[in-house]
Coordinates of C-alpha atoms in Angstrom, one line a residue:
M1 CA -45.7 -12.4 62.9
L2 CA -48.0 -10.2 60.7
A3 CA -45.8 -7.2 61.2
R4 CA -42.8 -9.3 59.9
F5 CA -44.6 -9.6 56.5
I6 CA -46.1 -6.1 56.4
A7 CA -42.7 -4.3 56.7
P8 CA -41.1 -5.9 53.6
F9 CA -44.4 -5.3 51.7
H10 CA -44.2 -1.6 52.5
A11 CA -40.6 -1.5 51.4
F12 CA -41.6 -3.3 48.1
L13 CA -44.4 -0.7 47.5
L14 CA -42.0 2.1 48.2
A15 CA -39.5 0.7 45.7
L16 CA -42.3 0.5 43.0
V17 CA -43.2 4.1 43.7
L18 CA -39.6 5.2 43.4
I19 CA -39.2 3.4 40.1
A20 CA -42.4 4.8 38.8
F21 CA -41.4 8.4 39.5
T22 CA -37.6 8.4 39.2
G23 CA -37.4 6.1 36.2
P24 CA -38.9 8.6 33.7
A25 CA -36.8 11.3 35.3
F26 CA -33.7 9.4 34.4
A27 CA -35.0 8.4 31.0
G28 CA -36.5 11.7 30.1
P29 CA -33.3 13.7 29.1
F30 CA -32.2 10.9 26.8
E31 CA -35.7 10.6 25.2
D32 CA -35.9 14.4 24.9
A33 CA -32.5 14.4 23.1
V34 CA -33.6 11.7 20.7
A35 CA -36.9 13.6 20.0
K36 CA -34.9 16.6 18.8
F37 CA -34.1 14.7 15.6
T38 CA -37.8 14.9 14.7
T39 CA -37.4 18.7 14.0
D40 CA -34.9 17.9 11.3
D41 CA -33.1 21.1 12.2
F42 CA -29.3 21.0 12.0
S43 CA -28.8 22.9 15.3
D44 CA -31.3 20.6 17.1
S45 CA -29.5 17.6 15.7
E46 CA -26.1 18.9 16.9
E47 CA -27.5 19.4 20.4
A48 CA -29.1 15.9 20.2
V49 CA -25.7 14.4 19.2
D50 CA -23.9 16.1 22.1
A51 CA -26.6 15.0 24.7
I52 CA -26.7 11.4 23.5
A53 CA -22.9 11.1 23.3
S54 CA -22.6 12.2 26.9
S55 CA -25.6 10.2 28.2
G56 CA -23.7 7.0 28.7
S57 CA -26.6 5.1 27.2
P58 CA -25.8 1.8 25.3
L59 CA -27.9 3.2 22.5
A60 CA -25.7 6.2 22.0
Y61 CA -23.3 4.6 19.6
P62 CA -26.0 2.9 17.4
I63 CA -28.0 6.1 17.2
I64 CA -25.0 8.3 16.2
S65 CA -23.6 5.7 13.9
A66 CA -27.0 5.3 12.2
L67 CA -27.2 9.1 11.8
K68 CA -23.8 9.1 10.1
D69 CA -24.9 6.4 7.7
E70 CA -28.2 8.1 7.0
R71 CA -30.1 5.2 8.6
L72 CA -31.7 7.3 11.4
M73 CA -35.3 7.9 10.4
F74 CA -37.9 10.2 12.1
D75 CA -41.7 10.5 11.8
A76 CA -42.7 14.1 12.3
D77 CA -46.3 13.2 13.0
T78 CA -45.7 10.7 15.9
K79 CA -42.4 12.3 17.0
K80 CA -40.8 8.9 16.9
V81 CA -37.2 8.2 15.8
Y82 CA -36.1 4.8 14.4
I83 CA -32.8 3.1 13.6
K84 CA -32.9 1.2 10.4
Q85 CA -30.5 -1.6 10.9
E86 CA -28.2 -3.0 8.2
D87 CA -30.1 -6.3 8.1
G88 CA -33.3 -4.4 7.2
K89 CA -34.9 -4.6 10.6
A90 CA -35.7 -1.5 12.7
V91 CA -35.7 -0.5 16.4
D92 CA -37.1 2.4 18.3
A93 CA -34.1 4.8 18.9
A94 CA -35.4 6.0 22.3
T95 CA -36.0 2.6 23.8
G96 CA -34.1 0.1 21.7
A97 CA -37.3 -2.0 21.3
P98 CA -37.8 -3.7 18.0
V99 CA -40.5 -2.4 15.7
D100 CA -42.5 -4.2 13.0
A101 CA -41.8 -1.6 10.3
I102 CA -40.8 2.0 9.9
P103 CA -43.9 4.1 8.9
D104 CA -44.0 5.2 5.2
S105 CA -44.1 8.8 6.3
A106 CA -40.7 8.6 8.0
S107 CA -37.6 10.1 6.4
A108 CA -33.9 10.2 7.1
V109 CA -32.5 12.9 9.4
S110 CA -30.8 15.5 7.2
L111 CA -27.0 16.1 7.4
N112 CA -24.7 18.9 6.5
N113 CA -20.9 19.2 6.7
K114 CA -20.9 20.8 10.1
L115 CA -23.2 18.1 11.5
R116 CA -21.0 15.4 9.9
R117 CA -17.9 16.8 11.7
H118 CA -20.0 16.9 14.9
I119 CA -20.9 13.2 14.4
E120 CA -17.3 12.2 13.7
A121 CA -16.2 13.8 16.9
A122 CA -19.0 12.2 18.9
L123 CA -18.2 8.7 17.5
G124 CA -14.6 9.3 18.2
G125 CA -15.4 10.2 21.8
L126 CA -17.6 7.1 22.2
T127 CA -14.8 4.8 21.1
L128 CA -11.9 6.6 22.8
Q129 CA -12.0 4.1 25.7
S130 CA -12.6 1.0 23.6
P131 CA -10.7 -2.1 24.8
N132 CA -9.4 -2.4 21.2
L133 CA -6.2 -0.4 20.7
D134 CA -6.7 0.1 17.0
A135 CA -10.2 1.5 17.7
R136 CA -8.9 3.9 20.3
I137 CA -6.2 5.2 17.9
S138 CA -8.6 5.5 15.0
A139 CA -11.0 7.4 17.3
A140 CA -8.2 9.8 18.4
K141 CA -7.3 10.4 14.7
S142 CA -11.0 11.2 14.0
V143 CA -11.3 13.6 16.8
F144 CA -8.0 15.3 15.7
K145 CA -9.4 16.0 12.3
S146 CA -12.8 17.2 13.5
H147 CA -11.5 19.0 16.6
E148 CA -15.0 19.4 17.9
E149 CA -15.1 21.1 21.3
A150 CA -17.8 18.7 22.5
A151 CA -15.3 15.8 22.5
L152 CA -12.8 17.5 24.9
P153 CA -14.1 15.8 28.1
A154 CA -14.1 12.4 26.5
V155 CA -10.6 13.0 25.2
E156 CA -9.2 14.1 28.5
G157 CA -10.9 11.2 30.3
A158 CA -9.4 8.7 27.8
L159 CA -6.0 10.4 28.0
A160 CA -5.9 10.1 31.8
K161 CA -6.6 6.3 31.6
E162 CA -4.5 5.5 28.5
T163 CA -1.4 3.3 29.1
D164 CA -0.3 2.6 25.5
R165 CA 2.4 5.1 24.4
T166 CA 1.2 5.3 20.7
A167 CA -2.5 5.8 21.7
K168 CA -1.5 8.3 24.3
A169 CA 0.4 10.4 21.7
F170 CA -2.6 10.4 19.4
L171 CA -4.9 11.4 22.2
A172 CA -2.6 14.3 23.2
Q173 CA -2.7 15.5 19.6
A174 CA -6.5 15.3 19.5
R175 CA -6.7 17.3 22.7
A176 CA -4.3 19.9 21.3
A177 CA -6.3 20.2 18.2
I178 CA -9.5 20.9 20.2
I179 CA -7.7 23.5 22.5
L180 CA -6.2 25.3 19.5
F181 CA -9.6 26.0 18.1
K182 CA -11.3 26.6 21.5
S183 CA -12.2 30.3 21.7
D184 CA -11.8 30.6 25.5
A185 CA -8.7 28.5 25.9
A186 CA -5.7 30.2 27.6
E187 CA -2.9 31.5 25.4
V188 CA -0.3 29.3 27.2
D189 CA -2.5 26.2 26.5
K190 CA -2.7 27.2 22.8
L191 CA 1.0 27.6 22.5
E192 CA 1.5 24.1 24.1
A193 CA -1.1 22.8 21.6
V194 CA 0.8 24.3 18.6
A195 CA 4.0 22.5 19.9
T196 CA 2.1 19.2 20.2
I197 CA 0.6 19.4 16.7
R198 CA 4.0 20.5 15.3
S199 CA 5.6 17.3 16.7
R200 CA 3.1 15.3 14.6
G201 CA 4.7 16.7 11.4
D202 CA 2.4 15.3 8.8
Q203 CA 0.0 16.8 6.1
D204 CA -2.9 16.9 8.6
A205 CA -0.9 18.9 11.1
L206 CA 0.3 21.3 8.3
A207 CA -3.3 21.8 7.1
M208 CA -4.6 22.4 10.7
L209 CA -1.9 24.9 11.6
S210 CA -2.3 26.7 8.3
D211 CA -6.1 27.1 9.0
I212 CA -6.2 28.5 12.5
G213 CA -7.6 31.8 11.4
T214 CA -6.8 35.4 12.2
D215 CA -8.6 35.6 15.6
Q216 CA -5.7 33.9 17.5
P217 CA -3.4 35.8 19.9
P218 CA -0.3 37.2 18.1
A219 CA 2.0 34.8 20.0
V220 CA -0.1 31.8 18.9
A221 CA -0.2 33.0 15.3
K222 CA 3.6 33.5 15.2
A223 CA 4.2 30.0 16.8
A224 CA 1.8 28.5 14.2
A225 CA 3.6 30.2 11.3
S226 CA 6.9 28.9 12.6
A227 CA 5.5 25.4 12.9
V228 CA 4.1 25.5 9.4
S229 CA 7.5 26.4 8.0
S230 CA 9.2 23.7 10.0
I231 CA 6.7 21.0 8.9
Q232 CA 7.0 22.1 5.3
N233 CA 10.8 21.7 5.4
S234 CA 10.4 18.3 7.1
L235 CA 7.8 17.1 4.6
A236 CA 10.1 18.2 1.7
I237 CA 12.8 15.9 3.2
W238 CA 10.4 13.1 3.6
S239 CA 9.2 13.6 0.1
G240 CA 12.8 13.0 -1.1
V241 CA 13.0 9.9 1.0
Q242 CA 9.7 8.7 -0.4
N243 CA 11.0 9.3 -4.0
A244 CA 14.2 7.4 -3.1
W245 CA 12.2 4.5 -1.9
Y246 CA 10.1 4.5 -5.1
G247 CA 13.3 4.6 -7.0
L248 CA 14.7 1.6 -5.1
S249 CA 11.5 -0.2 -5.7
L250 CA 11.6 0.6 -9.5
G251 CA 15.3 -0.3 -9.5
S252 CA 14.7 -3.7 -8.0
V253 CA 12.1 -4.4 -10.8
L254 CA 14.6 -3.2 -13.5
L255 CA 17.4 -5.3 -11.9
L256 CA 15.2 -8.4 -11.8
A257 CA 14.2 -7.9 -15.4
A258 CA 17.7 -7.1 -16.7
I259 CA 19.9 -9.5 -14.7
G260 CA 19.1 -12.4 -17.0
L261 CA 19.7 -10.2 -20.1
A262 CA 23.1 -9.1 -18.7
I263 CA 24.2 -12.8 -18.6
T264 CA 23.1 -13.7 -22.1
F265 CA 24.3 -10.4 -23.6
G266 CA 27.6 -10.6 -21.8
V267 CA 28.5 -14.3 -22.4
M268 CA 27.0 -14.7 -25.9
G269 CA 26.8 -11.2 -27.3
V270 CA 23.2 -11.9 -28.3
I271 CA 20.7 -9.1 -28.4
N272 CA 17.6 -11.1 -27.3
M273 CA 14.5 -9.1 -28.1
A274 CA 12.4 -12.0 -26.8
H275 CA 13.7 -11.5 -23.3
G276 CA 10.6 -9.7 -22.2
E277 CA 8.5 -12.6 -23.3
M278 CA 10.4 -14.9 -20.9
V279 CA 9.3 -12.5 -18.2
M280 CA 5.7 -12.7 -19.5
L281 CA 5.9 -16.6 -19.4
G282 CA 7.0 -16.5 -15.8
A283 CA 4.0 -14.3 -14.9
Y284 CA 1.6 -16.6 -16.7
T285 CA 3.1 -19.6 -14.9
T286 CA 2.2 -17.8 -11.7
F287 CA -1.3 -17.3 -12.9
V288 CA -1.7 -21.1 -13.8
V289 CA -0.3 -22.1 -10.4
Q290 CA -2.8 -19.8 -8.6
E291 CA -5.7 -21.1 -10.7
V292 CA -4.8 -24.7 -9.8
I293 CA -4.5 -23.8 -6.1
R294 CA -7.7 -21.8 -6.1
T295 CA -9.7 -24.7 -7.5
R296 CA -8.1 -27.7 -5.8
Y297 CA -6.0 -26.6 -2.8
P298 CA -7.3 -23.2 -1.6
G299 CA -5.5 -23.6 1.7
L300 CA -2.2 -23.4 -0.1
F301 CA -2.8 -20.0 -1.6
D302 CA -0.3 -18.2 0.7
Y303 CA 2.4 -20.5 -0.7
S304 CA 1.5 -20.0 -4.3
L305 CA 4.4 -17.7 -5.1
L306 CA 6.9 -20.1 -3.4
I307 CA 5.6 -22.8 -5.7
A308 CA 5.5 -20.6 -8.7
V309 CA 9.2 -19.4 -8.5
P310 CA 10.9 -22.8 -9.3
L311 CA 8.2 -23.7 -11.8
A312 CA 8.6 -20.3 -13.6
F313 CA 12.4 -20.8 -13.7
L314 CA 12.1 -24.3 -15.2
V315 CA 9.4 -23.3 -17.8
A316 CA 11.2 -20.1 -19.0
G317 CA 14.6 -21.8 -18.7
A318 CA 13.5 -24.8 -20.8
I319 CA 12.0 -22.6 -23.5
G320 CA 15.2 -20.5 -23.4
V321 CA 17.4 -23.6 -24.1
L322 CA 15.0 -24.7 -26.8
I323 CA 15.3 -21.2 -28.5
E324 CA 19.1 -21.3 -28.3
R325 CA 19.4 -24.8 -29.7
S326 CA 16.8 -24.3 -32.5
I327 CA 17.5 -20.6 -33.6
I328 CA 20.2 -18.7 -31.8
R329 CA 23.1 -21.1 -32.4
F330 CA 22.8 -20.7 -36.2
L331 CA 23.1 -16.9 -36.0
Y332 CA 26.2 -16.4 -33.8
G333 CA 28.3 -13.6 -35.2
R334 CA 25.4 -12.1 -37.1
P335 CA 23.9 -9.5 -34.7
L336 CA 21.3 -8.0 -37.1
E337 CA 19.9 -11.4 -38.0
T338 CA 19.8 -12.4 -34.3
L339 CA 18.0 -9.2 -33.4
L340 CA 15.4 -9.7 -36.2
A341 CA 14.9 -13.4 -35.4
T342 CA 14.4 -12.8 -31.6
W343 CA 12.0 -9.9 -32.3
G344 CA 9.9 -12.1 -34.6
L345 CA 10.0 -14.8 -31.9
S346 CA 8.7 -12.3 -29.4
L347 CA 5.7 -11.7 -31.6
V348 CA 5.1 -15.4 -32.0
L349 CA 5.2 -16.0 -28.2
Q350 CA 2.8 -13.1 -27.6
Q351 CA 0.3 -14.4 -30.1
A352 CA 0.6 -17.9 -28.7
V353 CA -0.2 -16.6 -25.2
R354 CA -3.1 -14.6 -26.6
T355 CA -4.5 -17.8 -28.2
I356 CA -4.1 -19.9 -25.1
F357 CA -5.1 -17.4 -22.3
G358 CA -6.9 -14.6 -24.3
P359 CA -5.9 -11.0 -24.8
T360 CA -7.3 -9.6 -21.5
N361 CA -5.5 -9.2 -18.3
R362 CA -5.4 -12.1 -15.9
E363 CA -5.8 -11.8 -12.2
V364 CA -2.9 -12.8 -10.0
G365 CA -3.6 -12.4 -6.3
N366 CA -1.3 -11.2 -3.5
P367 CA -0.7 -13.7 -0.7
S368 CA -1.6 -12.3 2.8
W369 CA 2.1 -11.7 3.6
M370 CA 2.5 -9.5 0.6
S371 CA -0.7 -7.4 1.2
G372 CA -0.9 -4.2 3.0
A373 CA 1.5 -1.5 4.0
F374 CA 3.1 0.2 7.0
E375 CA 4.3 3.7 7.7
L376 CA 7.9 4.6 8.5
G377 CA 8.0 8.3 9.6
Q378 CA 6.0 10.1 6.9
I379 CA 6.5 7.6 4.1
T380 CA 4.4 4.5 3.3
I381 CA 6.0 1.2 2.4
T382 CA 3.9 -1.5 0.8
Y383 CA 4.8 -5.1 1.6
N384 CA 4.7 -6.3 -2.0
R385 CA 7.4 -3.8 -3.1
L386 CA 9.5 -4.6 0.0
W387 CA 9.4 -8.3 -0.6
I388 CA 10.3 -7.8 -4.3
L389 CA 13.3 -5.8 -3.3
C390 CA 14.4 -8.5 -0.8
F391 CA 13.7 -11.2 -3.4
T392 CA 15.7 -9.3 -6.1
L393 CA 18.8 -8.9 -3.8
A394 CA 18.5 -12.6 -2.8
V395 CA 18.5 -13.6 -6.5
F396 CA 21.5 -11.4 -7.2
V397 CA 23.5 -12.9 -4.3
I398 CA 22.7 -16.4 -5.3
L399 CA 23.7 -15.7 -8.9
L400 CA 27.0 -14.2 -7.8
A401 CA 27.7 -17.2 -5.7
M402 CA 26.8 -19.5 -8.6
L403 CA 29.2 -17.7 -10.9
R404 CA 31.9 -17.7 -8.3
F405 CA 31.8 -21.1 -6.8
T406 CA 30.4 -23.5 -9.4
A407 CA 32.0 -25.2 -12.4
L408 CA 29.3 -23.7 -14.7
G409 CA 30.0 -20.2 -13.3
L410 CA 33.7 -20.7 -14.0
E411 CA 33.1 -21.8 -17.5
M412 CA 30.7 -18.9 -18.1
R413 CA 33.3 -16.4 -16.9
A414 CA 36.0 -18.0 -19.1
V415 CA 33.8 -17.9 -22.2
T416 CA 32.8 -14.3 -21.5
Q417 CA 36.4 -13.2 -21.2
N418 CA 37.9 -15.2 -24.1
R419 CA 35.8 -17.6 -26.0
R420 CA 38.5 -19.1 -28.2
M421 CA 40.9 -19.6 -25.3
A422 CA 38.2 -21.3 -23.3
A423 CA 37.4 -23.6 -26.2
S424 CA 41.1 -24.5 -26.6
M425 CA 41.2 -25.4 -22.8
G426 CA 38.5 -28.0 -23.4
I427 CA 35.4 -26.0 -22.4
A428 CA 32.3 -27.0 -24.6
T429 CA 31.3 -23.4 -25.5
S430 CA 28.2 -24.5 -27.3
R431 CA 26.9 -26.3 -24.1
V432 CA 27.8 -23.2 -22.0
D433 CA 25.9 -21.0 -24.5
A434 CA 22.8 -23.2 -24.2
L435 CA 23.0 -23.3 -20.4
T436 CA 23.7 -19.6 -20.2
F437 CA 20.7 -18.7 -22.4
G438 CA 18.6 -21.1 -20.3
L439 CA 19.8 -19.5 -17.0
G440 CA 19.1 -16.0 -18.3
S441 CA 15.7 -17.0 -19.5
G442 CA 14.9 -18.8 -16.2
I443 CA 15.9 -15.7 -14.2
A444 CA 13.6 -13.6 -16.5
G445 CA 10.8 -16.2 -15.6
I446 CA 11.2 -15.6 -11.9
A447 CA 11.2 -11.9 -12.6
G448 CA 7.8 -12.5 -14.1
V449 CA 6.6 -14.0 -10.8
A450 CA 7.6 -10.9 -9.0
L451 CA 6.1 -8.5 -11.6
S452 CA 2.8 -10.3 -11.5
Q453 CA 2.3 -8.9 -8.0
I454 CA 2.6 -5.2 -9.1
D455 CA 1.7 -5.2 -12.8
N456 CA -1.0 -6.5 -15.2
V457 CA -0.5 -10.0 -16.4
S458 CA -1.1 -9.7 -20.1
P459 CA 0.7 -10.8 -23.3
N460 CA 2.3 -7.4 -23.5
L461 CA 3.8 -7.5 -20.0
G462 CA 7.4 -8.0 -21.1
Q463 CA 7.3 -5.2 -23.7
G464 CA 7.2 -2.6 -20.9
Y465 CA 10.5 -3.7 -19.5
I466 CA 12.7 -4.8 -22.5
I467 CA 13.9 -1.3 -23.4
D468 CA 14.6 -0.3 -19.8
S469 CA 16.4 -3.6 -19.3
F470 CA 18.8 -2.9 -22.3
M471 CA 19.4 0.6 -20.9
V472 CA 20.4 -0.9 -17.5
V473 CA 22.7 -3.4 -19.1
V474 CA 24.4 -0.9 -21.4
F475 CA 24.7 1.7 -18.7
G476 CA 26.1 -0.6 -16.1
G477 CA 28.5 -2.5 -18.4
V478 CA 27.7 -5.4 -20.6
G479 CA 28.0 -8.7 -18.8
N480 CA 28.9 -7.2 -15.4
L481 CA 26.4 -8.1 -12.7
W482 CA 27.7 -5.4 -10.3
G483 CA 27.3 -2.8 -13.1
T484 CA 23.7 -4.1 -13.7
L485 CA 22.9 -3.7 -10.0
V486 CA 24.3 -0.1 -9.8
G487 CA 22.8 0.8 -13.2
A488 CA 19.3 -0.5 -12.2
F489 CA 19.1 1.4 -8.9
T490 CA 20.7 4.5 -10.4
L491 CA 18.2 4.7 -13.3
G492 CA 15.3 3.8 -11.0
I493 CA 16.1 6.6 -8.5
A494 CA 16.9 9.1 -11.2
N495 CA 13.6 8.3 -12.9
K496 CA 11.5 8.8 -9.8
F497 CA 13.2 12.2 -9.0
L498 CA 12.7 13.4 -12.5
E499 CA 9.0 12.3 -12.8
P500 CA 7.6 15.0 -10.4
V501 CA 9.5 17.7 -12.3
A502 CA 9.3 16.7 -16.0
G503 CA 6.4 14.1 -16.0
A504 CA 6.6 10.4 -16.7
V505 CA 7.2 10.6 -20.4
L506 CA 9.7 13.5 -20.5
G507 CA 11.4 11.9 -17.5
K508 CA 12.1 8.7 -19.5
I509 CA 13.2 10.7 -22.5
A510 CA 15.6 12.7 -20.3
I511 CA 17.1 9.4 -18.8
L512 CA 17.6 8.1 -22.4
V513 CA 19.4 11.2 -23.5
L514 CA 21.6 11.1 -20.4
I515 CA 22.5 7.5 -21.1
I516 CA 23.4 8.3 -24.7
L517 CA 25.6 11.1 -23.6
F518 CA 27.2 8.9 -21.0
I519 CA 27.9 6.1 -23.5
Q520 CA 29.7 8.6 -25.7
K521 CA 32.2 9.1 -22.9
R522 CA 32.3 5.5 -21.6
P523 CA 31.2 3.1 -24.4
R524 CA 31.7 0.0 -22.1
G525 CA 29.5 1.4 -19.3
L526 CA 30.1 2.0 -15.7
F527 CA 32.0 -1.3 -15.0
A528 CA 33.7 -2.7 -18.1
L529 CA 34.7 -6.4 -18.2
K530 CA 38.4 -7.3 -18.3
G531 CA 39.8 -9.8 -20.7
R532 CA 41.6 -10.1 -24.0
A533 CA 38.5 -11.0 -25.9
V534 CA 36.3 -8.2 -24.5
E535 CA 39.1 -5.7 -24.9
A536 CA 39.7 -6.6 -28.5

C-alpha cells in the first residue's frame, strides 16, 4: 500500500525537477532576445526583433508593436524592458507581468529607418496567419513594401495555408519581393519573382522594380527593365481612365447644376443669374435637415439625404415661383434688365443666408453609404461621386419622362417651340412660365443636396457653378436636355484632361476659348431646338 503512494510521489518530484531545469531553458532565449533591447544598439534591436518574431510567444506582437509606436522602454541599469500600454499602465516585456511603474531612468528604444522596415516586416509576418482576411491582406502588403528577408519563412508558411484567392495573390507578391532582393536566391527564382511583381502593375511594383540595384544577374536586370516599361505603359492607360472618371464625375456635377438652367433658359429665355443661389439654398436645406436629425433623431442620419432631396426641391421651387411672380414676369423681353435684376437678387439671397447662418462654412456629413472608396484596377472610385453620378442620371431620366408624358411637359415644349401659337391654342403661358421657373429652381435645389457632399456649404457655393452652367447650356444647345447632357460630360472630361497639362486656371481658360470658337461656327450649340419661334 505504501509503495502505491511512493511511486506517484516520485513522479511528482521528477516533474518538479524537470520544470525547474527545463523551464528556464525554454524561456531563456526569449528573455535573452528581449534583453538585447537594453543595449539600445540598432543591430542588437534587429536581432531581437527577428528572435522574438520567430519565438511563437504571445508577447511577440505586443513587444514589436510597442517598439514601432516607441512605447518599448528599457532600463540600462537593471537590464529590464517594459511595454508602456496605451492606457498608461505597464508590463514587463520578458514575462508579461504587470509592473507598478516604469523607472524614471528608463527611456524608449531608439529607431532608425532600417529598423522600422524590420519592424514592419516582423509585424506583417506575425499577422500573416490572422483569422481576419483584411488583416492578412494588410500584412502581406506590408511585407511586400519592406521585403525583409527575415519574413520569408512566415510568408511561405502563410502562403501554403491560405485559401482565399485575393490574399494568396498578395502573399505571392510579398514572397516575390523578398526573393528579388535576396542575395543568394537562384536566378530562375528571381526571374519568376519579377514576373509576379510585374503582374501587380501598380506604382509600388514600378518603384520596386526600378530600385533593384546593379548587383542583379543580367537576365534579371533585363527582365526588370522590360517589366518597368510595361508597367509604365499600363499606368499611363490607367491614368487616362482615372482622368475620364474624374471628368464624368465633374460632368455629373455640371449637369445637375445646369439642367434646371437649361429649362428656364430654353422655355422663358431668361438669363437667371440667381440660379446658383437656388443651388446654395438646396445645400443649406440639407444642412438644416441634418442638424434636426443630429439633435432629435440621430438614428435617421443615414436617411438624411433622402429626406433632404424632396424638401430642397420644394424650398427652392417655391422661392423660384415667388421670384418669377414678383420680379421676372415684369421683365420679359428685356434681357439686360432681367440679367441685372437676377444678379442683384443673387446678392440679396447670399446676404440673407449670411445673416441667418453666418459667413463660415457649414458641416454637412456623409451618410455611411456615401463614405469610403473602392479600387477598380488601378483607379480609385469614391462612393459619394459614384452616387452623385447615378443620382444625376436618375434626375435626367425622370425629367425627360416628365416632359414627354405629362401635360405640363407637353405645354412646356409647346411654349418653348412657339409661345404665341401655344397661347392661341389655349395654353396659359404665364402659368407655364411660373411652373417652369419653379421646376428649374427646384432641380437646382436638389443639385445643392448633391453638391453638399463634395463641396463646402457656404453662401458662395452657387457662384462656383453659375458660369460653368451657362457654358454647358450654350455649348449643348439652349433648351435641349440631351445637348445639356452631352455638353456637361464633354466639358467635364475635357477639363480633367487639360488640367494636368495646363493647370486648373489655364485649363478653364482654354475650355472657354474653345467654346467661344465653337459658338462662332454653331451659334445654337450642339443640338439646336426645332420650331418656328426658335428658328425665327
